[in-house]
Tab-separated table of C-alpha atoms in Angstrom:
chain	number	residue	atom	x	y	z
A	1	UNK	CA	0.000	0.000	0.000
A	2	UNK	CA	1.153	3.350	-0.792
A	3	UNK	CA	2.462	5.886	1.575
A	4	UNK	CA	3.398	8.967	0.473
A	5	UNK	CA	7.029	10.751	2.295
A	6	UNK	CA	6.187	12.210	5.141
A	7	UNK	CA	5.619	16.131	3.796
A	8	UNK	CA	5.259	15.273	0.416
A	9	UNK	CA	2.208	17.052	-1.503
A	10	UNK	CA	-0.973	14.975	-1.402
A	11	UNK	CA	-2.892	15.165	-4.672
A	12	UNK	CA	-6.735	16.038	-4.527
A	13	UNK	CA	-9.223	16.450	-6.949
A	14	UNK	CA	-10.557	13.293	-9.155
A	15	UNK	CA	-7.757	12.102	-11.328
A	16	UNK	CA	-8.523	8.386	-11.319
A	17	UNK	CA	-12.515	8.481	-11.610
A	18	UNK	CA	-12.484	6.276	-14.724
A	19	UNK	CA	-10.814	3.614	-13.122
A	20	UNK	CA	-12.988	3.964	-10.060
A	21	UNK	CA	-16.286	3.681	-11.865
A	22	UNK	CA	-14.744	0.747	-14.016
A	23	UNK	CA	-13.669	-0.817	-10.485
A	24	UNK	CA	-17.081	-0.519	-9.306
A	25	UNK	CA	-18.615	-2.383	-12.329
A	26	UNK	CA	-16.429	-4.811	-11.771
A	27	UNK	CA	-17.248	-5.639	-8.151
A	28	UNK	CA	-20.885	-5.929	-9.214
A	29	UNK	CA	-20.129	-8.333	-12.074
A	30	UNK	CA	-17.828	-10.548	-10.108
A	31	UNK	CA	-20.223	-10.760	-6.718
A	32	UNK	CA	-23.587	-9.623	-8.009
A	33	UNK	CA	-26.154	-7.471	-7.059
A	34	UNK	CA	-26.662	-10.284	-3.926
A	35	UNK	CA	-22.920	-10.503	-2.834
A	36	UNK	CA	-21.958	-6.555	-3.030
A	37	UNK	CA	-25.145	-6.435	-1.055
A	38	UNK	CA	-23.980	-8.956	2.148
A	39	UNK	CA	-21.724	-6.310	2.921
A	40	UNK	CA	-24.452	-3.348	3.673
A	41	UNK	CA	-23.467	-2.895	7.143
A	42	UNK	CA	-19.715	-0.992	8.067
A	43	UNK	CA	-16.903	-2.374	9.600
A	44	UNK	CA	-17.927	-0.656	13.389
A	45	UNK	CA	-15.354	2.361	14.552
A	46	UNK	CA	-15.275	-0.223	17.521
A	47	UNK	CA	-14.013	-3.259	15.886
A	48	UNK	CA	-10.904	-0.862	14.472
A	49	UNK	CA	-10.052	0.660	17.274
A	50	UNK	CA	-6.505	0.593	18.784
A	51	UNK	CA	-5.583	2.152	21.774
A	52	UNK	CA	-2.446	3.430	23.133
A	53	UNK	CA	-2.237	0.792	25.955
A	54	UNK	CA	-3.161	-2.427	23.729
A	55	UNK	CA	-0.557	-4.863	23.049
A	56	UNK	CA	1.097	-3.955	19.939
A	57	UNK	CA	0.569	-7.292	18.464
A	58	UNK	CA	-2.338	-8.962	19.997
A	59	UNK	CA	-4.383	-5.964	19.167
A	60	UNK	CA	-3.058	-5.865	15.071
A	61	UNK	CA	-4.119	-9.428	15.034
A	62	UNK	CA	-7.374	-8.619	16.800
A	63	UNK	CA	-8.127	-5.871	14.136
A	64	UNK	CA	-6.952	-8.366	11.349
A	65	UNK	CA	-9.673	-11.034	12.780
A	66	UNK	CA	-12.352	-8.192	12.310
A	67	UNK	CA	-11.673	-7.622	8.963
A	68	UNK	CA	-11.285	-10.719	7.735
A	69	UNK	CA	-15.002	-11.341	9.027
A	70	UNK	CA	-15.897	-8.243	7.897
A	71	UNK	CA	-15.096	-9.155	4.038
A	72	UNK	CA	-16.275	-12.562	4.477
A	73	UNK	CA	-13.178	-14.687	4.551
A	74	UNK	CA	-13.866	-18.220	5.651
A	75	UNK	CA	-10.715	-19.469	7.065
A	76	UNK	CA	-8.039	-16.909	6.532
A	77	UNK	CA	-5.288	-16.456	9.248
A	78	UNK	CA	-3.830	-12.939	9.086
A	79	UNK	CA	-0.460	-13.148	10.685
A	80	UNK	CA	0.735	-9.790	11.139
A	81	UNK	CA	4.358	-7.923	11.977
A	82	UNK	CA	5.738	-4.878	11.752
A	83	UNK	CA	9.401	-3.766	10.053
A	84	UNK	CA	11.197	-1.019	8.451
A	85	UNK	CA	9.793	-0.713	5.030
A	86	UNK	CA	9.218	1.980	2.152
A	87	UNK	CA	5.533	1.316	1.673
A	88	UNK	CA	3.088	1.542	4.596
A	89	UNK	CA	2.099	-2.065	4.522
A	90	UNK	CA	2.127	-5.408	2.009
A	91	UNK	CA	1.074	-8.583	2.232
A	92	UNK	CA	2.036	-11.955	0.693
A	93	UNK	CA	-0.305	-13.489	-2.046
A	94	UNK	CA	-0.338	-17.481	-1.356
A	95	UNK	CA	-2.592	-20.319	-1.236
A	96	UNK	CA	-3.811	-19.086	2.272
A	97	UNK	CA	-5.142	-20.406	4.525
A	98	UNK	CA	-2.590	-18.098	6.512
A	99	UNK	CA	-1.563	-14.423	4.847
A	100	UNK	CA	1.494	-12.837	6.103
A	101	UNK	CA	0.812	-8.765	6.585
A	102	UNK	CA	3.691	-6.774	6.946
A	103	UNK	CA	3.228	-3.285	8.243
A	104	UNK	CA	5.386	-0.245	8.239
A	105	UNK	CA	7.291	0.257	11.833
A	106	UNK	CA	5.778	3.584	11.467
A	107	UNK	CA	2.559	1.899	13.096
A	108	UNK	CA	4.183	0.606	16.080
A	109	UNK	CA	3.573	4.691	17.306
A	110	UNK	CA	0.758	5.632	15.027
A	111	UNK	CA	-1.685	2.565	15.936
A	112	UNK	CA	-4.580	4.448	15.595
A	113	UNK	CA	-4.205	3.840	11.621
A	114	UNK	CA	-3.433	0.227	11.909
A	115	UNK	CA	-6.900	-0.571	10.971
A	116	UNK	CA	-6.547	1.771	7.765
A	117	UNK	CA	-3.515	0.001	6.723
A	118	UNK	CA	-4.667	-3.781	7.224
A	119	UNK	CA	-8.008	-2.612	5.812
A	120	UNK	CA	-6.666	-2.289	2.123
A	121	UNK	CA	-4.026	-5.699	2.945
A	122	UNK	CA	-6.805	-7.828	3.912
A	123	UNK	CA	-9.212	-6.763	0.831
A	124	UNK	CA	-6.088	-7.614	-1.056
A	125	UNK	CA	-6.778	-11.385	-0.034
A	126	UNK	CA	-10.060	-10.696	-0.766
A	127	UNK	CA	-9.702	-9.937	-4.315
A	128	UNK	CA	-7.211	-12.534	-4.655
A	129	UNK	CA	-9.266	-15.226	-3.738
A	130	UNK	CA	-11.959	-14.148	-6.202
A	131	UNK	CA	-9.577	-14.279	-9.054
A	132	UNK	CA	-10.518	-10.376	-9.432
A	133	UNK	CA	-7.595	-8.061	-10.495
A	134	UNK	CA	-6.624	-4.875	-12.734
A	135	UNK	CA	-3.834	-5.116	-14.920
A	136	UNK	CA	-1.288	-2.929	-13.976
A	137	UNK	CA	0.000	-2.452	-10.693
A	138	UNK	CA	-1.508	0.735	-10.075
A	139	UNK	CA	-5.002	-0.222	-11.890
A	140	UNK	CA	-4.707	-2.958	-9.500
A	141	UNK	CA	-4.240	-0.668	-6.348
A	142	UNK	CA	-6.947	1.469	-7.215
A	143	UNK	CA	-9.274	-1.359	-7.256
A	144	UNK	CA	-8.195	-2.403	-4.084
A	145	UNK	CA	-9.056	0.859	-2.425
A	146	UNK	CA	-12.858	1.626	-4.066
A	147	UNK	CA	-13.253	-2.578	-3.027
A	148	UNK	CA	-11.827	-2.061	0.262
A	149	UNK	CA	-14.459	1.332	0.767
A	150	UNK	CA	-16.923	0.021	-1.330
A	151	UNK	CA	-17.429	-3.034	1.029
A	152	UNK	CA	-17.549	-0.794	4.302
A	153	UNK	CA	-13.868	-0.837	5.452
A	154	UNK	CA	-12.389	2.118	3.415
A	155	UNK	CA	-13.582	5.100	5.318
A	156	UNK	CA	-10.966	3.862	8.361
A	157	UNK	CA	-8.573	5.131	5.142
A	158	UNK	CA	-10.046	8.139	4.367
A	159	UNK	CA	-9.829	8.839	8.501
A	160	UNK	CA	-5.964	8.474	8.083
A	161	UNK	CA	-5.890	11.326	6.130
A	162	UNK	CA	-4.618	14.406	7.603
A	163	UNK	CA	-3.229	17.667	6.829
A	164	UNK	CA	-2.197	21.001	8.262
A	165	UNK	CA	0.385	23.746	7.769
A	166	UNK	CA	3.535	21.769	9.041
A	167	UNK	CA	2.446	18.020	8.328
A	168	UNK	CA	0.517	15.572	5.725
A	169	UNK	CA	-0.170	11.979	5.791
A	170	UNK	CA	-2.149	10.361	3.543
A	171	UNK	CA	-3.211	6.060	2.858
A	172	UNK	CA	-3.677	4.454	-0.121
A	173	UNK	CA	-4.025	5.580	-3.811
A	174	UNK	CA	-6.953	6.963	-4.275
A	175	UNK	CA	-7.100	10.726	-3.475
A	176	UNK	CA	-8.946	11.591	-0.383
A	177	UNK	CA	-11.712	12.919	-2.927
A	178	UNK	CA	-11.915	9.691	-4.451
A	179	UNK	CA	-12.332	7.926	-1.435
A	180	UNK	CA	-15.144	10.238	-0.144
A	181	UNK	CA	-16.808	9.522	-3.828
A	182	UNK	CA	-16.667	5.656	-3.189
A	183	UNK	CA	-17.926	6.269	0.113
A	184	UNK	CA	-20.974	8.558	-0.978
A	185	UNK	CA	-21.758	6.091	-3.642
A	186	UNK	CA	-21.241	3.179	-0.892
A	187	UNK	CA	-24.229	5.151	1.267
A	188	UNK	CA	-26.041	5.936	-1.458
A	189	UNK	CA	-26.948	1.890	-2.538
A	190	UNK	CA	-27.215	1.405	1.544
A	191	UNK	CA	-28.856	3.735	3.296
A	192	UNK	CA	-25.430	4.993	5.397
A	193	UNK	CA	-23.959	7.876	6.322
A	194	UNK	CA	-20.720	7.089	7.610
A	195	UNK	CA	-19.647	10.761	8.278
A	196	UNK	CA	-19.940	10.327	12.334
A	197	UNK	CA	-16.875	8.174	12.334
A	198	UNK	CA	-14.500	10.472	10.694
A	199	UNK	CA	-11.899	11.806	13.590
A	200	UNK	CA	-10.080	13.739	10.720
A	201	UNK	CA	-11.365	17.113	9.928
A	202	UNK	CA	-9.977	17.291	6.456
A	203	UNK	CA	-11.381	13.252	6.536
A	204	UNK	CA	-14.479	14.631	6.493
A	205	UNK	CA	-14.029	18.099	3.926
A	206	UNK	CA	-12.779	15.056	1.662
A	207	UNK	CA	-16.011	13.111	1.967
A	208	UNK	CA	-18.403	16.195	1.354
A	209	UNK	CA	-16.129	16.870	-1.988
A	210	UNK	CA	-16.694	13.276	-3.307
A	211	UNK	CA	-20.564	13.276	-2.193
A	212	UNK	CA	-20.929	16.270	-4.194
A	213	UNK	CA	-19.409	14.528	-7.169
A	214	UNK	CA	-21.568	11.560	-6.583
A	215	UNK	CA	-24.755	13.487	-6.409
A	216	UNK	CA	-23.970	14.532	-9.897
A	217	UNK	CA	-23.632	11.219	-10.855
A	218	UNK	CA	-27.318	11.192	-10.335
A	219	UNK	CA	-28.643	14.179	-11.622
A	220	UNK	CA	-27.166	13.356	-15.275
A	221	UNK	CA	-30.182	12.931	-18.090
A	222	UNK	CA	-31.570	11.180	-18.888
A	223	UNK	CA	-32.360	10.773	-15.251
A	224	UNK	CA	-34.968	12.925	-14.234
A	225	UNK	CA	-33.564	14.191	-11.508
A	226	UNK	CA	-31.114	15.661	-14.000
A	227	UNK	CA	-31.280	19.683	-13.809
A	228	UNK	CA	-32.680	21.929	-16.968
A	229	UNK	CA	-29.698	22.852	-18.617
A	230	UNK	CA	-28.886	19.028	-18.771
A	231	UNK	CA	-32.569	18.089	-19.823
A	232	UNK	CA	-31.916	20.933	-22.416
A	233	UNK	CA	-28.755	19.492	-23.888
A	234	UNK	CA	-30.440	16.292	-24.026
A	235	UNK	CA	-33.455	17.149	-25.832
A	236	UNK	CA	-31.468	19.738	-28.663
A	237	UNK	CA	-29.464	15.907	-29.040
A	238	UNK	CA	-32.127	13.438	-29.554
A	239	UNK	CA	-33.737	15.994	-32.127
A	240	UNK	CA	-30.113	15.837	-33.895
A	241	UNK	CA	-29.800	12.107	-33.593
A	242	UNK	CA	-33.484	11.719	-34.913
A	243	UNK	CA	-32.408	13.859	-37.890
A	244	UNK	CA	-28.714	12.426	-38.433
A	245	UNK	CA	-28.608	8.725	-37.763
A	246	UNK	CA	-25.776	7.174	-37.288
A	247	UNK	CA	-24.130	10.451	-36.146
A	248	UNK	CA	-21.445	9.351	-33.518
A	249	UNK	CA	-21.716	10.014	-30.243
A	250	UNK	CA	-20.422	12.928	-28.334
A	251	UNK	CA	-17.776	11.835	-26.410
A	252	UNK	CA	-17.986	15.296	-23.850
A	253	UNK	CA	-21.657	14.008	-22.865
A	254	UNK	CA	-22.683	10.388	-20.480
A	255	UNK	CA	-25.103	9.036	-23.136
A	256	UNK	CA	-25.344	8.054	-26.866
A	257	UNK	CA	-28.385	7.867	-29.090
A	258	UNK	CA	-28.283	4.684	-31.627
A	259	UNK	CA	-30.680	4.236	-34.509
A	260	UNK	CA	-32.071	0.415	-35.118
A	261	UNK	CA	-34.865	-1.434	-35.995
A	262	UNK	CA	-36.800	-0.747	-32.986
A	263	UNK	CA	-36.169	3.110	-33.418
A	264	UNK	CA	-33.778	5.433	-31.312
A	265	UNK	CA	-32.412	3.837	-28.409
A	266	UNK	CA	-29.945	5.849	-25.962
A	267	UNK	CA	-27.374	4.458	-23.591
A	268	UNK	CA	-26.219	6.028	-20.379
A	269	UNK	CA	-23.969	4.705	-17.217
A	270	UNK	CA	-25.935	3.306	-14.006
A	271	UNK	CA	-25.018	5.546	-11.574
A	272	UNK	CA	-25.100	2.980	-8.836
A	273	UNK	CA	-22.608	0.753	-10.811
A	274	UNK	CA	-21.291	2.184	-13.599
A	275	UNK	CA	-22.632	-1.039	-16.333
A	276	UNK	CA	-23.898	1.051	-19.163
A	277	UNK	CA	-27.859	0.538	-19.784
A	278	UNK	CA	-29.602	0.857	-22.964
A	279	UNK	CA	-33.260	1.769	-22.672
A	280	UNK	CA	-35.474	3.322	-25.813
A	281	UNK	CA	-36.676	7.084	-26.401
A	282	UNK	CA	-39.960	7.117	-25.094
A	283	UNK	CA	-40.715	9.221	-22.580
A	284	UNK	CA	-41.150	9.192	-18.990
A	285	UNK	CA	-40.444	5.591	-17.228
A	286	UNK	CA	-38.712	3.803	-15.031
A	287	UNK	CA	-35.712	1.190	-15.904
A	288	UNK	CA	-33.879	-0.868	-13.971
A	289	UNK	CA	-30.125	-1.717	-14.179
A	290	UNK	CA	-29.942	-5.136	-15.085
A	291	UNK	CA	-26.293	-5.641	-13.188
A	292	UNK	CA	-27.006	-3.771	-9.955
A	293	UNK	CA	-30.795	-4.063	-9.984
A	294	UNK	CA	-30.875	-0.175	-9.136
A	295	UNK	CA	-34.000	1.214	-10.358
A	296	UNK	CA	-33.578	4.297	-12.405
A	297	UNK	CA	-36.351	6.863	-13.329
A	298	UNK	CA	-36.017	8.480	-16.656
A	299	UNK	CA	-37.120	10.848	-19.020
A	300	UNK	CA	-35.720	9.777	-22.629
């Protein structure tokens, strides 16, 4: 897992959203609607707690057992230990049933981010056991972090985030943005708010930038919670693509209009998970995303 020299400039803003959204598609696909769904409760600020007076090592390995029942994995053995290392944590891939997690000695004095950093090892196992992976290393590490939040144990690293005039420290590889996006989306398809358990004011100014990011997600036509300018766009476009078919799509706008036998068609992302649906033109209705099973109400 990343971590960033201490000082060094954190990056904000949203510079990996296409690999987020593609990450998210691909949790859906591999688990379904069903599995993404088993995980609709958080991992508890209780069960990631560390305090200053807990054994170093029984308490790692009592956070480890949390998360490994968190993410539902039958059997694992998370054996944990701490040494001088460049990267904040790493784990060893293998046939299991025991994982070796290696953490940065960093943690021996900063244990209230332990959690954060076994978080994104453990979901590591996770995704290796489902055979689910990115190519590229750092493809493969942002799908680690939107799994890791997506399944309800990422905001512990958005809470390691912290900034101020003389320090920085920052987990993972998603920007703190990002991870407040996957989070809003996370509470969005469960009915959470997991804003309460931030401890990190600039934790929390992250999550409120990604939420509103998210919300636009969902005001996009041909929603109809999309706003008037959109709806106006969308309507001076299906006249065009009613006039011109075959005209291809604009690339600067979510959907695309296609001519066939059954008459115009348009496409547009789910904004639960991202799988693209294709519904007619024909007014006012409701569809439903046939990956995520989010129904959608739309104006075409």
């Amino acid at each position: 897992m990343a971590n960033g020299p201490p000082g060094a400039p954190v990056v904000h803003g949203f510079p990996h959203l296409d690999t987020v959204r593609s990450a998210i598609t691909a949790l859906y696909r591999r688990l379904s609607a069903d599995g993404v769904h088993a995980y609709a409760t958080s991992l508890p600020p209780a069960d990631a707690a560390f305090a200053d007076q807990d054994d170093l090592h029984l308490g790692a390995q009592r956070v480890a057992r949390s998360l490994v029942q968190h993410l539902h994995l039958p059997e694992a053995r998370m054996i944990v230990g701490f040494r001088a290392m460049e990267h904040a944590a790493s784990v060893e891939l293998t046939a299991g049933p025991e994982y070796f997690i290696e953490l940065n000695d960093r943690f021996r004095t900063h244990r209230r981010d332990i959690g954060a950093a076994l978080a994104h090892e453990v979901t590591h196992v996770l995704l290796h056991r489902l055979g689910l992976e990115f190519p590229g290393t750092r493809a493969n590490e942002i799908l680690t972090d939107t799994t890791t939040a997506y399944l309800g144990a990422g905001w512990l690293l958005l809470d390691a985030f912290r900034e101020d005039a003389t320090s920085r420290q920052k987990l993972g590889y998603l920007t703190p943005e990002e991870f407040g996006y996957v989070l809003a989306k996370r509470a969005f398809a469960f009915g959470e708010d997991p804003s309460p358990w931030f401890t990190s004011p600039q934790a929390y100014t992250a999550y409120t930038k990604g939420r509103e990011r998210a919300l636009h997600d969902l005001r996009r036509p041909p929603l109809t919670a999309a706003g008037w300018a959109g709806r106006r766009r969308y309507a001076k476009d299906r006249r065009y693509a009613q006039d011109h078919p075959g005209t291809s799509p604009d690339p600067n706008v979510p959907y695309a209009f296609e001519t066939g036998d059954r008459g115009l068609r348009v496409s547009f992302p789910c904004p639960t998970c991202h799988q693209r649906i294709r519904v007619p033109v024909r007014g006012r209705f409701t569809a439903r995303c046939g990956l995520c099973r989010t129904a959608l109400e739309c104006d075409t």
